[in-house]
Amino acid sequence: RYAGQRLKTLLAWHEQYAPDEWEKHRNAAIYVLQGNRNPLIDFPEWALRLQFEG
């Protein structure tokens, strides 16, 4: 569970370091191997809409 300042720090980092092409490619390669994707790589704007509460 992320709360308070830790959540603010993670969201600030997420905005400052948006997924680049390498990370998008890596996400696609992981999908081929594992069958799952990181939705915050595919849809970075979701980070501001999600509620990170337990």
mmCIF file of C-alpha atoms in Angstrom:
data_model
loop_
_atom_site.group_PDB
_atom_site.id
_atom_site.type_symbol
_atom_site.label_atom_id
_atom_site.label_comp_id
_atom_site.label_asym_id
_atom_site.label_seq_id
_atom_site.Cartn_x
_atom_site.Cartn_y
_atom_site.Cartn_z
ATOM 1 C CA ARG A 1 0.000 0.000 0.000
ATOM 2 C CA TYR A 2 1.313 3.426 -0.913
ATOM 3 C CA ALA A 3 0.314 6.393 1.181
ATOM 4 C CA GLY A 4 1.105 10.031 1.645
ATOM 5 C CA GLN A 5 4.481 11.251 0.527
ATOM 6 C CA ARG A 6 5.525 7.905 -0.988
ATOM 7 C CA LEU A 7 2.571 7.968 -3.372
ATOM 8 C CA LYS A 8 3.282 11.581 -4.321
ATOM 9 C CA THR A 9 6.918 10.691 -5.005
ATOM 10 C CA LEU A 10 5.977 7.702 -7.175
ATOM 11 C CA LEU A 11 3.467 9.722 -9.196
ATOM 12 C CA ALA A 12 5.961 12.564 -9.681
ATOM 13 C CA TRP A 13 8.572 10.059 -10.873
ATOM 14 C CA HIS A 14 6.001 8.490 -13.209
ATOM 15 C CA GLU A 15 5.245 11.883 -14.787
ATOM 16 C CA GLN A 16 8.903 12.894 -15.043
ATOM 17 C CA TYR A 17 10.040 9.625 -16.624
ATOM 18 C CA ALA A 18 7.344 8.657 -19.105
ATOM 19 C CA PRO A 19 7.717 5.249 -20.785
ATOM 20 C CA ASP A 20 10.134 5.467 -23.701
ATOM 21 C CA GLU A 21 10.270 3.303 -26.815
ATOM 22 C CA TRP A 22 12.658 0.806 -25.183
ATOM 23 C CA GLU A 23 10.296 0.296 -22.251
ATOM 24 C CA LYS A 24 7.294 -0.092 -24.577
ATOM 25 C CA HIS A 25 9.220 -2.695 -26.585
ATOM 26 C CA ARG A 26 10.220 -4.486 -23.373
ATOM 27 C CA ASN A 27 6.573 -4.530 -22.265
ATOM 28 C CA ALA A 28 5.580 -6.128 -25.584
ATOM 29 C CA ALA A 29 8.367 -8.726 -25.302
ATOM 30 C CA ILE A 30 7.274 -9.616 -21.767
ATOM 31 C CA TYR A 31 3.743 -10.085 -23.066
ATOM 32 C CA VAL A 32 5.004 -12.641 -25.587
ATOM 33 C CA LEU A 33 6.835 -14.567 -22.845
ATOM 34 C CA GLN A 34 4.440 -14.224 -19.901
ATOM 35 C CA GLY A 35 1.101 -13.299 -21.443
ATOM 36 C CA ASN A 36 0.684 -10.157 -19.347
ATOM 37 C CA ARG A 37 1.443 -6.476 -19.816
ATOM 38 C CA ASN A 38 2.072 -3.508 -17.546
ATOM 39 C CA PRO A 39 -0.949 -1.278 -18.163
ATOM 40 C CA LEU A 40 0.909 1.780 -16.843
ATOM 41 C CA ILE A 41 3.355 1.405 -19.740
ATOM 42 C CA ASP A 42 0.543 1.076 -22.293
ATOM 43 C CA PHE A 43 -1.633 3.782 -20.706
ATOM 44 C CA PRO A 44 0.555 6.060 -18.549
ATOM 45 C CA GLU A 45 -2.345 8.458 -17.959
ATOM 46 C CA TRP A 46 -4.060 5.778 -15.869
ATOM 47 C CA ALA A 47 -1.601 6.421 -13.021
ATOM 48 C CA LEU A 48 -3.443 9.630 -12.192
ATOM 49 C CA ARG A 49 -6.852 7.913 -12.297
ATOM 50 C CA LEU A 50 -6.098 4.823 -10.216
ATOM 51 C CA GLN A 51 -6.667 4.724 -6.500
ATOM 52 C CA PHE A 52 -3.650 3.111 -4.874
ATOM 53 C CA GLU A 53 -5.392 2.282 -1.636
ATOM 54 C CA GLY A 54 -5.616 -1.099 0.059
#
